[in-house]
Coordinates of C-alpha atoms and ligand atoms in Angstrom, one line a residue:
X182 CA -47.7 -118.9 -72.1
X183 CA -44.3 -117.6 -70.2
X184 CA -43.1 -114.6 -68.8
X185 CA -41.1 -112.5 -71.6
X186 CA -39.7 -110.5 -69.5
X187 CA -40.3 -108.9 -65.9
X188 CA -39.5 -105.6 -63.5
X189 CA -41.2 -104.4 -60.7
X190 CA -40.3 -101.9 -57.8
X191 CA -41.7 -98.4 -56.2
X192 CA -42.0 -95.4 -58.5
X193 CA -42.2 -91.7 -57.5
X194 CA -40.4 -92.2 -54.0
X195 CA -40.2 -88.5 -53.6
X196 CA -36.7 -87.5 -51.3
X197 CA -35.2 -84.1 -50.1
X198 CA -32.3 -83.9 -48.5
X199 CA -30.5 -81.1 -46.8
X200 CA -26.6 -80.3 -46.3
X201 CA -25.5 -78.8 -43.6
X202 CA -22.2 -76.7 -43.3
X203 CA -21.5 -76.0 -39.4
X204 CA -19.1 -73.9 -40.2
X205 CA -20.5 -71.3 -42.1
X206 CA -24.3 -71.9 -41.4
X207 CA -24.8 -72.9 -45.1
X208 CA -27.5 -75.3 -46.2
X209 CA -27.4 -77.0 -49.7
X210 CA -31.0 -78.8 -50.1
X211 CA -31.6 -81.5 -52.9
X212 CA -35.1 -83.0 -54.0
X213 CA -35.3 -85.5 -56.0
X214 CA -37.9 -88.3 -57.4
X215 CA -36.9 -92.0 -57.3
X216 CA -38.1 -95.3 -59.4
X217 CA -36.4 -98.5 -58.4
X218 CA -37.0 -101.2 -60.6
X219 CA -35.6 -104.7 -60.3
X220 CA -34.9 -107.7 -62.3
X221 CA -33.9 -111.3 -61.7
X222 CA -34.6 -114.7 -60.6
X223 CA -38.5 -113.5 -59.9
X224 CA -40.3 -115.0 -62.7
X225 CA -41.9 -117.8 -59.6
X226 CA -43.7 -114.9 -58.0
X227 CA -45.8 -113.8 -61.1
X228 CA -46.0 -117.7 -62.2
X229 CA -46.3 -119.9 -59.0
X230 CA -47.8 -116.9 -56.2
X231 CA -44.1 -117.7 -54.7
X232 CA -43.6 -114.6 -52.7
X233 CA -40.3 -115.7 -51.1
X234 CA -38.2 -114.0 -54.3
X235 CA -40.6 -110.8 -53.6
X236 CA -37.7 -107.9 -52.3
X237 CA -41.4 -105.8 -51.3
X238 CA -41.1 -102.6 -53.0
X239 CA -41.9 -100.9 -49.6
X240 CA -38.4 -102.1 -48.2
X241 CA -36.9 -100.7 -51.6
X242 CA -38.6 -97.2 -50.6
X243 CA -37.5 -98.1 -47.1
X244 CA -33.7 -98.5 -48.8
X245 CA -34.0 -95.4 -50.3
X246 CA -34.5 -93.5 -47.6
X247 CA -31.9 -95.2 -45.8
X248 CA -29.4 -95.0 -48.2
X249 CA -30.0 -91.1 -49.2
X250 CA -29.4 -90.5 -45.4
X251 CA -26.1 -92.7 -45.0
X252 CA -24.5 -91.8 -48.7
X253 CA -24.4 -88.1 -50.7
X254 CA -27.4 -87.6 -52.7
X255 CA -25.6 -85.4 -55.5
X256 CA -24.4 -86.0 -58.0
X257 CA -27.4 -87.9 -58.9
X258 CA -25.4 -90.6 -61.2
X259 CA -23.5 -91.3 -58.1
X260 CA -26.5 -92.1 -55.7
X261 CA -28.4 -93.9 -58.6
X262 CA -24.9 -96.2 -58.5
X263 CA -24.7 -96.9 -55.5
X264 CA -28.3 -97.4 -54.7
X265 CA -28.5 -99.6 -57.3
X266 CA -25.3 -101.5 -56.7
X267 CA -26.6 -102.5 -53.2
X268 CA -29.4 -104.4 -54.4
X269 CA -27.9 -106.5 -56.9
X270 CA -25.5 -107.1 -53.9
X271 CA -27.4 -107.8 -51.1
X272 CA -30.0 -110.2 -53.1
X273 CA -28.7 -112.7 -54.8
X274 CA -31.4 -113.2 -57.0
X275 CA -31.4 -109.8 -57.9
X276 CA -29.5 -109.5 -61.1
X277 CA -30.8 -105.8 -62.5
X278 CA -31.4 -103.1 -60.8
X279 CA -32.5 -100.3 -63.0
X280 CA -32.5 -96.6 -60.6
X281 CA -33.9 -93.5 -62.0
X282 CA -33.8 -89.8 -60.5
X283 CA -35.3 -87.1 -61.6
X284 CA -33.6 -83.9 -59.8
X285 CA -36.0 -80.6 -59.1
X286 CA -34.5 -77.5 -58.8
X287 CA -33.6 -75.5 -55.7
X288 CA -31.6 -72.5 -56.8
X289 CA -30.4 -70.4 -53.8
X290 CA -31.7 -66.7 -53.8
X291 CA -29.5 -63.8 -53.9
X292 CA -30.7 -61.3 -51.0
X293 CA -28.9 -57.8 -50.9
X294 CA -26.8 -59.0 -53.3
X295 CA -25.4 -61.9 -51.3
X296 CA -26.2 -65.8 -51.6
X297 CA -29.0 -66.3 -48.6
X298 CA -27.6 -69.4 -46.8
X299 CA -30.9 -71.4 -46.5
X300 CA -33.4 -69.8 -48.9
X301 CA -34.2 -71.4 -52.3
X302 CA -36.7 -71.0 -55.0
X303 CA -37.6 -73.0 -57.8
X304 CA -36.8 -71.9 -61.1
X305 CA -38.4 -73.3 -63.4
X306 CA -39.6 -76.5 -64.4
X307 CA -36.4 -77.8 -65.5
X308 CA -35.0 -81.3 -64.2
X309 CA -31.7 -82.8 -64.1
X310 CA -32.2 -86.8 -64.5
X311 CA -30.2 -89.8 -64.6
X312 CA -31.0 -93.4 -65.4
X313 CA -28.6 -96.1 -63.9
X314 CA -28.9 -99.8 -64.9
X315 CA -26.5 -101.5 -62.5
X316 CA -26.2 -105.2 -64.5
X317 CA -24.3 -107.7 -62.4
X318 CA -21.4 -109.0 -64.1
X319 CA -21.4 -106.5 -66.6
X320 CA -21.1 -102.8 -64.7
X321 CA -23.4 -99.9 -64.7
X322 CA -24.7 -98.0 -67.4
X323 CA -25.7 -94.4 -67.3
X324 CA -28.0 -91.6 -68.9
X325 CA -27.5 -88.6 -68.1
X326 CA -30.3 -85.4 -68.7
X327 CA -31.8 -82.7 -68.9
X328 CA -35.9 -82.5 -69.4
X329 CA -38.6 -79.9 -69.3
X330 CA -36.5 -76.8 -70.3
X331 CA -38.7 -74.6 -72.1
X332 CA -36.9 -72.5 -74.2
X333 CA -37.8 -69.5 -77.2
X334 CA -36.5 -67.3 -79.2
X335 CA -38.1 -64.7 -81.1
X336 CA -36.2 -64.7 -84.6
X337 CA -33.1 -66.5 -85.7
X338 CA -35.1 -69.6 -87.0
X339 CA -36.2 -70.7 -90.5
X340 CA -37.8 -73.4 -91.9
X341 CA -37.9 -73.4 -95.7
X342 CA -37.1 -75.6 -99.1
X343 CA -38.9 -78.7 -97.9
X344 CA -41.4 -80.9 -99.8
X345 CA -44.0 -79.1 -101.4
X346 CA -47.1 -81.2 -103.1
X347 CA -50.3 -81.5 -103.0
X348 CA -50.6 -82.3 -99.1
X349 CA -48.4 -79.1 -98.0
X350 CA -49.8 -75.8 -97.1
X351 CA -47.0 -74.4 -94.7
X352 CA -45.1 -71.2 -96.4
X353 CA -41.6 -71.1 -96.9
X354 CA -40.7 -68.9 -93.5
X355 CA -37.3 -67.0 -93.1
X356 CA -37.8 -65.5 -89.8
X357 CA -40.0 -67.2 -87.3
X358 CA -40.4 -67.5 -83.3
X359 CA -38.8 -71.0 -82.4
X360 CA -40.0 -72.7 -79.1
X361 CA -39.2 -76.4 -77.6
X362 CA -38.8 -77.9 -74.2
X363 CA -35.5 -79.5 -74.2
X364 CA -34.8 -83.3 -73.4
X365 CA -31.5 -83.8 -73.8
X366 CA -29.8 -87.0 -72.9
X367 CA -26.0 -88.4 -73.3
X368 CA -24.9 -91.6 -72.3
X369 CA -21.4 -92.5 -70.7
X370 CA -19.6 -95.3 -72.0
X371 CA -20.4 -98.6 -69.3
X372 CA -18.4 -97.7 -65.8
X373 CA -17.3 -101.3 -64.7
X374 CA -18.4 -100.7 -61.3
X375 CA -19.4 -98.3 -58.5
X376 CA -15.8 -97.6 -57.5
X377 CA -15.3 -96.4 -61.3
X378 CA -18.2 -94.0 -60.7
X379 CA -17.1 -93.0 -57.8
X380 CA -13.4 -92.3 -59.3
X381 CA -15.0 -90.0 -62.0
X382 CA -17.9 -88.0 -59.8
X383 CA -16.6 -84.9 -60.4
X384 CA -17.7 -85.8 -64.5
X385 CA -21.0 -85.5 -63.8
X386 CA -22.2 -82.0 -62.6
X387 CA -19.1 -81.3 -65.5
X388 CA -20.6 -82.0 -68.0
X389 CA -24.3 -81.5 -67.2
X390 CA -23.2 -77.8 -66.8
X391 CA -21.2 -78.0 -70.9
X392 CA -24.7 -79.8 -72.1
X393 CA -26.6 -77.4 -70.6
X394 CA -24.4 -74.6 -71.7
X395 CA -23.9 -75.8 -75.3
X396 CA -28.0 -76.2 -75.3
X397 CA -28.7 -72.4 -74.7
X398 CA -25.6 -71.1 -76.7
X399 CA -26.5 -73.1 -80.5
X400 CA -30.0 -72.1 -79.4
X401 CA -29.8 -68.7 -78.8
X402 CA -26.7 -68.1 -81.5
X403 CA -27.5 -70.7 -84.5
X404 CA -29.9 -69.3 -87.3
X405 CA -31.7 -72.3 -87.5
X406 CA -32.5 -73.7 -90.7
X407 CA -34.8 -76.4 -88.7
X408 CA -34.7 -77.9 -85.4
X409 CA -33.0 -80.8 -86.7
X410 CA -30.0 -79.5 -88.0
X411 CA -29.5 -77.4 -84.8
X412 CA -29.9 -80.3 -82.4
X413 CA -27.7 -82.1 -84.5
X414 CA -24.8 -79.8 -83.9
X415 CA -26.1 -79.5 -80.5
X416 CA -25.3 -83.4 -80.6
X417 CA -21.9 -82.9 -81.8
X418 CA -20.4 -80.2 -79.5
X419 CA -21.9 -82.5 -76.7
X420 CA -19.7 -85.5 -77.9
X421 CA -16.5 -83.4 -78.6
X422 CA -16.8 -82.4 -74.9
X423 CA -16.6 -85.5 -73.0
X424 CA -14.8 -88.4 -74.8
X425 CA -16.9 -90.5 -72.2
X426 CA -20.1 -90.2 -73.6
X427 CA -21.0 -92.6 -75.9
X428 CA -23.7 -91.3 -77.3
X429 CA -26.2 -87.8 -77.4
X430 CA -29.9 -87.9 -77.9
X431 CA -32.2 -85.4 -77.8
X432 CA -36.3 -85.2 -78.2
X433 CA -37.7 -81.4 -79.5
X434 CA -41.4 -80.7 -79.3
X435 CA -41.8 -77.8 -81.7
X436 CA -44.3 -75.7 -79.8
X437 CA -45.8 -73.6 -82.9
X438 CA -46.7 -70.0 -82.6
X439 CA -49.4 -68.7 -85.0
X440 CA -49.5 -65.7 -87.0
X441 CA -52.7 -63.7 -86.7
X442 CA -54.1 -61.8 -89.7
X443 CA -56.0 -59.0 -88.3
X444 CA -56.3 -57.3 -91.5
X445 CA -60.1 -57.7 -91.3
X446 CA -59.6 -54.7 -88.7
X447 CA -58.9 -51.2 -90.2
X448 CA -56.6 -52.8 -92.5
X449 CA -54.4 -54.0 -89.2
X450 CA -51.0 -55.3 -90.3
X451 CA -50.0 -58.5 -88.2
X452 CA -48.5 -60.5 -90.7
X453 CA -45.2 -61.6 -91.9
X454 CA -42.9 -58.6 -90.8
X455 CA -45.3 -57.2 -89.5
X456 CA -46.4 -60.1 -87.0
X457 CA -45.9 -59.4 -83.4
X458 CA -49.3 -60.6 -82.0
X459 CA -49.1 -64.4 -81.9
X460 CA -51.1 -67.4 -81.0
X461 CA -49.3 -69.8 -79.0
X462 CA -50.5 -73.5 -80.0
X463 CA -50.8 -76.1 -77.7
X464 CA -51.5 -78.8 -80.1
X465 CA -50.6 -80.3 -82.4
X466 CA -46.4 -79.5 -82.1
X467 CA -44.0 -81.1 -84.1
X468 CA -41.7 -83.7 -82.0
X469 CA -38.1 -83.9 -83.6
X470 CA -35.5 -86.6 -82.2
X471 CA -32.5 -87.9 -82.7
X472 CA -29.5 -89.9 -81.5
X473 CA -25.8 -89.3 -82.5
X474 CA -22.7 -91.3 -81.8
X475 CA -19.7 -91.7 -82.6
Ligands
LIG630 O1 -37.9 -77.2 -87.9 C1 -38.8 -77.8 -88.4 N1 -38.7 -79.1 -88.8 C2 -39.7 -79.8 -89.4 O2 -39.5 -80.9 -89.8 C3 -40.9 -79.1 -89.6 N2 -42.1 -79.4 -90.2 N3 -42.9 -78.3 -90.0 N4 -42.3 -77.3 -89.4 C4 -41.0 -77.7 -89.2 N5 -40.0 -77.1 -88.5

């Protein structure tokens, strides 16, 4: 037998970090989950026990820490560069170093109307991730995200004209509630190196804000006549945005919600358009993805 292929590192290295302006007493806080994975000239240390190629993943969590204190944290495709960068520079026999960070929320609150300079809260379960792969000789290649964003609307979506045979029981539906939690991904074309990262940082929280934006708006505005065709545009306007991104990929749960027929009561209309009492379904959902390029 040999060894196919081989990563290892710390996952879920859990950071905050806080900002602090003297000036005017404002903090900017950031929390974030890390997973540091490496690859290179390791394959002795599965094979032979040979622990002297062994980088322990307690130093990488170590590194972390040290390197979210000395460097900005946000945005995260930044600090996932350079992270990774340093250790296919200090190790020699470090070749990959594949960074991932998943971003919480921390929005500031709004008290009497004013932004409170050190209060946050956390709304919703939403995350902003990143996936760097920093490739010696070859540059660093970046994902950028969006996951858990639980969105619905209440009409505007169809679903209608698609197979019908002897396995399909689903009605043709012209108005129905649509539900997903969005992950939503676009990939930059490879940076050659950290200082090309660096050079375009302000690219990052830019178009994580137009992603997000054009999410919600073809969401909320589209009549959808199914989830794919509305993530497909979704795709587009994503890609005629940033001529950096390479490619857009998104992965849409459909989280169904049931229609109750309650006519067994007094004759109760619930159905149709009539329906406002719902069952939301937890399983099974319908899981639509795609990837677009150009
Ligand atoms: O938008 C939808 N796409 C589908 O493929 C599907 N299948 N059942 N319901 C569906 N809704």
């Amino acid at each position: 037998p040999k060894l196919a292929a081989a990563r290892y590192g710390k996952d879920n290295i859990r950071l905050y970090k806080v900002e602090k302006d003297e000036a005017t007493k404002t903090h900017t806080v950031y929390e974030m989950t890390v997973c540091v994975l490496l690859e290179g000239d390791i394959e002795t240390s599965y094979t032979q026990a040979d622990n002297s190629v062994i980088v322990a993943t307690d130093s990488m969590k170590n590194t972390t820490y040290i390197f979210a204190k000395q460097n900005p944290v946000h945005p995260p495709e930044q600090f996932a560069s350079i992270l990774g960068t340093h250790f296919i520079e200090k190790y020699k026999h470090i070749h990959t170093a594949h960074i991932s960070v998943i971003q919480h929320r921390w929005t500031r609150m709004t008290i009497d109307g004013k932004p409170h300079p050190h209060s946050f809260f956390r709304d919703g379960q939403e995350k902003r991730v990143v996936q760097a792969d920093v490739i010696e000789g070859k540059g660093i290649e970046i994902r950028s995200g969006i996951s858990d964003l639980l969105v619905l609307k209440s009409t505007g979506s169809e679903f209608h004209h698609f197979v019908r045979d002897e396995f399909t029981t689903l009605p043709d539906v012209y108005d129905r509630i649509l539900s997903t939690s969005v992950d939503a991904g676009w990939k930059w074309f490879t940076f050659s190196g950290l200082d090309a990262v660096k050079r375009d940082v302000a690219l990052f929280d830019e178009t994580w804000t137009k992603a997000r934006e054009i999410t919600f708006r073809l969401f909320a505005l589209e009549e959808s006549p199914s989830v794919q065709n509305t993530m497909y545009k979704m795709s587009e306007e994503i890609l005629a945005a940033q001529p950096r991104i390479q490619t857009v990929d998104y992965s849409l749960p459909n989280k169904h919600y049931f229609e109750i027929d309650l006519s067994w009561h007094q004759g109760l209309k619930n159905t149709g358009k009539d329906a406002e009492v719902y069952a939301p379904q937890s399983d099974p959902n319908g899981l639509i993805k795609c990837t677009v390029t150009r």
